[in-house]
């Protein structure tokens, strides 16, 4: 039982990473009918930007010029990195996707792959091959709750992720920008007839997805401090799986599917040797998809996406 | 002249849909364009709304200023030219109210929006009963009302209507056209109506154009067109 609870906490943590990245995938996919295969690498870039900002603030703090407590640095790192990473997303949209809006979908998909490679190798060129390590920022505390060990970082990761997911949900449901996003997911051809500037909405979608990926990157850096330029690839694929599994246009779906992935992975590893983890976990997910080809909560959309 | 269109040419790839048409709208008029399937009626409206690119040499002005310098969203939000597209194209995943609100996305006069929504409900009381229903589940007639209401919310200097009578029972059709006339008279909204139902369109409008295979072949007073033997033969069933 204790062992079981222990694993639930781990699953929630990994689910948080997957879900936060899956949201960006899912939003872009539902609004622009486009797989942004560079998104995993935006997570990586977000983690590095977070590393840069955090290291800078820690250094500044160490000079004694302005001594900031670790949690203040963490909050500032998250906010600043979200801001900076959102620009990376907007540039990717402007350079890589807007010119290809009317191109065959396959062309848009390979741009994503190319931008991903550019981000990875660009990072390699900039930072060199060495791995960098994320500053700890907050001291690890382990609580023993009836034999279950929980670290403050794990709690932080899950709580912060859930807070951002809730904020995104409210944004999409309650604001007119969110409403425009939902309308675009249904039928983007006629959205301009409502006076909505679609390019602005597309840019905003990329910005939000990238900012969330940055949060995931920083939280990941807190838990697993070693960063490398290729860390986004596997995360990207898994988040992509979660986004599709969740169903097109569904924020709730992408979130739940992200957590489901976390749970399946952790619980498979609980029973089977860890080398078999992904083999078994993704066979299960393949099976789910066979029985629910539209994912969990695919929103309806107009079949007529043309004039 | 509120809207002037000169030498409007549009192609879809190699298919030429409009071969250089000229027409105009005066403020507060109700004008119709009638024509058979594939004549280019919808294309004409899409060109004004900047939903399809026009070929070089085409000219369109709104109150004397170049309309072609505005992208599609600004034709609505800056010039106030709204468009009820063919097949209504509501956002089926949004509620009735959300569809109306979305159409106000770029409006600067946000304080007037609640009163405008009330006016839509006054014109179409059936929509009010269904404010929080998803628009995808409305009946065909209700969807048409919402499509018109949405256009009303987004801009009402000119309304472009693409076959509003399509799929409506005669009684409902009459009430939709009554509502359109009310909007025209109360707001001074210019209406450009495109219809296959030529009799209805000519009875409702004051002027009309006849479009055939991408060219305007006839124009005039609606009453005259109704009496014209060629129009009678081709569009009014003899
Ligand atoms: N998206 C498109 N791609 C290619 N050709 C098109 C497209 N839309 C329209 N066309 C062609 O352009 C011509 C004019 O079409 P349009 O839709 O304007 O006709 P219409 O007068 O509105 O007809 P209807 O009464 O059937 O709605 C037709 O020959 C049509 O096949
Ligand atoms: Mg048509």
PDB file of N, CA and C in Angstrom, chain A residues 53-87:
ATOM      1  N   UNK A  53      18.428  32.020 -16.687  1.00  0.00           N
ATOM      2  CA  UNK A  53      17.835  33.039 -15.815  1.00  0.00           C
ATOM      3  C   UNK A  53      18.148  32.722 -14.355  1.00  0.00           C
ATOM      4  N   UNK A  54      17.950  31.443 -13.966  1.00  0.00           N
ATOM      5  CA  UNK A  54      18.174  31.052 -12.572  1.00  0.00           C
ATOM      6  C   UNK A  54      19.630  31.253 -12.183  1.00  0.00           C
ATOM      7  N   UNK A  55      20.548  30.807 -13.057  1.00  0.00           N
ATOM      8  CA  UNK A  55      21.970  30.957 -12.762  1.00  0.00           C
ATOM      9  C   UNK A  55      22.324  32.434 -12.617  1.00  0.00           C
ATOM     10  N   UNK A  56      21.800  33.238 -13.510  1.00  0.00           N
ATOM     11  CA  UNK A  56      22.043  34.682 -13.451  1.00  0.00           C
ATOM     12  C   UNK A  56      21.568  35.269 -12.135  1.00  0.00           C
ATOM     13  N   UNK A  57      20.351  34.901 -11.749  1.00  0.00           N
ATOM     14  CA  UNK A  57      19.793  35.465 -10.514  1.00  0.00           C
ATOM     15  C   UNK A  57      20.554  34.968  -9.282  1.00  0.00           C
ATOM     16  N   UNK A  58      20.956  33.683  -9.318  1.00  0.00           N
ATOM     17  CA  UNK A  58      21.716  33.133  -8.187  1.00  0.00           C
ATOM     18  C   UNK A  58      23.049  33.869  -8.051  1.00  0.00           C
ATOM     19  N   UNK A  59      23.693  34.091  -9.197  1.00  0.00           N
ATOM     20  CA  UNK A  59      24.976  34.789  -9.176  1.00  0.00           C
ATOM     21  C   UNK A  59      24.817  36.210  -8.648  1.00  0.00           C
ATOM     22  N   UNK A  60      23.787  36.867  -9.160  1.00  0.00           N
ATOM     23  CA  UNK A  60      23.498  38.235  -8.738  1.00  0.00           C
ATOM     24  C   UNK A  60      23.253  38.278  -7.235  1.00  0.00           C
ATOM     25  N   UNK A  61      22.515  37.285  -6.786  1.00  0.00           N
ATOM     26  CA  UNK A  61      22.172  37.207  -5.377  1.00  0.00           C
ATOM     27  C   UNK A  61      23.417  36.961  -4.525  1.00  0.00           C
ATOM     28  N   UNK A  62      24.325  36.137  -5.061  1.00  0.00           N
ATOM     29  CA  UNK A  62      25.539  35.790  -4.327  1.00  0.00           C
ATOM     30  C   UNK A  62      26.458  36.993  -4.150  1.00  0.00           C
ATOM     31  N   UNK A  63      26.379  37.958  -5.062  1.00  0.00           N
ATOM     32  CA  UNK A  63      27.210  39.150  -4.915  1.00  0.00           C
ATOM     33  C   UNK A  63      26.769  39.963  -3.708  1.00  0.00           C
ATOM     34  N   UNK A  64      25.594  39.631  -3.174  1.00  0.00           N
ATOM     35  CA  UNK A  64      25.089  40.357  -2.021  1.00  0.00           C
ATOM     36  C   UNK A  64      24.457  41.671  -2.400  1.00  0.00           C
ATOM     37  N   UNK A  65      24.465  41.970  -3.672  1.00  0.00           N
ATOM     38  CA  UNK A  65      23.916  43.238  -4.148  1.00  0.00           C
ATOM     39  C   UNK A  65      22.415  43.300  -3.863  1.00  0.00           C
ATOM     40  N   UNK A  66      21.706  42.269  -4.327  1.00  0.00           N
ATOM     41  CA  UNK A  66      20.335  42.081  -3.861  1.00  0.00           C
ATOM     42  C   UNK A  66      20.199  40.607  -3.481  1.00  0.00           C
ATOM     43  N   UNK A  67      20.123  40.352  -2.221  1.00  0.00           N
ATOM     44  CA  UNK A  67      20.030  38.965  -1.767  1.00  0.00           C
ATOM     45  C   UNK A  67      18.584  38.493  -1.874  1.00  0.00           C
ATOM     46  N   UNK A  68      18.384  37.525  -2.733  1.00  0.00           N
ATOM     47  CA  UNK A  68      17.024  37.017  -2.929  1.00  0.00           C
ATOM     48  C   UNK A  68      16.921  35.614  -2.360  1.00  0.00           C
ATOM     49  N   UNK A  69      15.853  35.309  -1.645  1.00  0.00           N
ATOM     50  CA  UNK A  69      15.656  33.932  -1.204  1.00  0.00           C
ATOM     51  C   UNK A  69      15.382  33.022  -2.410  1.00  0.00           C
ATOM     52  N   UNK A  70      15.687  31.730  -2.225  1.00  0.00           N
ATOM     53  CA  UNK A  70      15.564  30.779  -3.332  1.00  0.00           C
ATOM     54  C   UNK A  70      14.184  30.759  -3.971  1.00  0.00           C
ATOM     55  N   UNK A  71      13.141  30.826  -3.177  1.00  0.00           N
ATOM     56  CA  UNK A  71      11.804  30.709  -3.771  1.00  0.00           C
ATOM     57  C   UNK A  71      11.461  31.931  -4.609  1.00  0.00           C
ATOM     58  N   UNK A  72      12.005  33.100  -4.224  1.00  0.00           N
ATOM     59  CA  UNK A  72      11.780  34.293  -5.034  1.00  0.00           C
ATOM     60  C   UNK A  72      12.484  34.133  -6.383  1.00  0.00           C
ATOM     61  N   UNK A  73      13.701  33.591  -6.319  1.00  0.00           N
ATOM     62  CA  UNK A  73      14.427  33.338  -7.567  1.00  0.00           C
ATOM     63  C   UNK A  73      13.632  32.367  -8.443  1.00  0.00           C
ATOM     64  N   UNK A  74      13.060  31.353  -7.808  1.00  0.00           N
ATOM     65  CA  UNK A  74      12.290  30.370  -8.575  1.00  0.00           C
ATOM     66  C   UNK A  74      11.085  31.025  -9.263  1.00  0.00           C
ATOM     67  N   UNK A  75      10.364  31.835  -8.504  1.00  0.00           N
ATOM     68  CA  UNK A  75       9.191  32.501  -9.088  1.00  0.00           C
ATOM     69  C   UNK A  75       9.616  33.407 -10.239  1.00  0.00           C
ATOM     70  N   UNK A  76      10.665  34.190 -10.002  1.00  0.00           N
ATOM     71  CA  UNK A  76      11.154  35.084 -11.059  1.00  0.00           C
ATOM     72  C   UNK A  76      11.622  34.300 -12.272  1.00  0.00           C
ATOM     73  N   UNK A  77      12.302  33.170 -12.005  1.00  0.00           N
ATOM     74  CA  UNK A  77      12.793  32.337 -13.104  1.00  0.00           C
ATOM     75  C   UNK A  77      11.622  31.829 -13.945  1.00  0.00           C
ATOM     76  N   UNK A  78      10.598  31.361 -13.260  1.00  0.00           N
ATOM     77  CA  UNK A  78       9.443  30.845 -14.007  1.00  0.00           C
ATOM     78  C   UNK A  78       8.823  31.948 -14.863  1.00  0.00           C
ATOM     79  N   UNK A  79       8.571  33.098 -14.254  1.00  0.00           N
ATOM     80  CA  UNK A  79       7.888  34.160 -14.992  1.00  0.00           C
ATOM     81  C   UNK A  79       8.734  34.678 -16.155  1.00  0.00           C
ATOM     82  N   UNK A  80      10.008  34.963 -15.868  1.00  0.00           N
ATOM     83  CA  UNK A  80      10.879  35.493 -16.923  1.00  0.00           C
ATOM     84  C   UNK A  80      11.075  34.486 -18.057  1.00  0.00           C
ATOM     85  N   UNK A  81      11.232  33.216 -17.684  1.00  0.00           N
ATOM     86  CA  UNK A  81      11.468  32.200 -18.720  1.00  0.00           C
ATOM     87  C   UNK A  81      10.225  31.976 -19.561  1.00  0.00           C
ATOM     88  N   UNK A  82       9.057  32.067 -18.934  1.00  0.00           N
ATOM     89  CA  UNK A  82       7.820  31.942 -19.718  1.00  0.00           C
ATOM     90  C   UNK A  82       7.775  33.043 -20.768  1.00  0.00           C
ATOM     91  N   UNK A  83       8.086  34.249 -20.307  1.00  0.00           N
ATOM     92  CA  UNK A  83       8.068  35.404 -21.194  1.00  0.00           C
ATOM     93  C   UNK A  83       9.047  35.212 -22.362  1.00  0.00           C
ATOM     94  N   UNK A  84      10.290  34.848 -22.020  1.00  0.00           N
ATOM     95  CA  UNK A  84      11.314  34.707 -23.065  1.00  0.00           C
ATOM     96  C   UNK A  84      10.999  33.549 -24.007  1.00  0.00           C
ATOM     97  N   UNK A  85      10.575  32.419 -23.440  1.00  0.00           N
ATOM     98  CA  UNK A  85      10.308  31.248 -24.277  1.00  0.00           C
ATOM     99  C   UNK A  85       9.101  31.483 -25.186  1.00  0.00           C
ATOM    100  N   UNK A  86       8.159  32.300 -24.727  1.00  0.00           N
ATOM    101  CA  UNK A  86       7.001  32.567 -25.582  1.00  0.00           C
ATOM    102  C   UNK A  86       7.456  33.254 -26.877  1.00  0.00           C
ATOM    103  N   UNK A  87       8.534  34.051 -26.781  1.00  0.00           N
ATOM    104  CA  UNK A  87       9.040  34.676 -28.002  1.00  0.00           C
ATOM    105  C   UNK A  87       9.635  33.639 -28.951  1.00  0.00           C
TER     106      UNK A  87
END
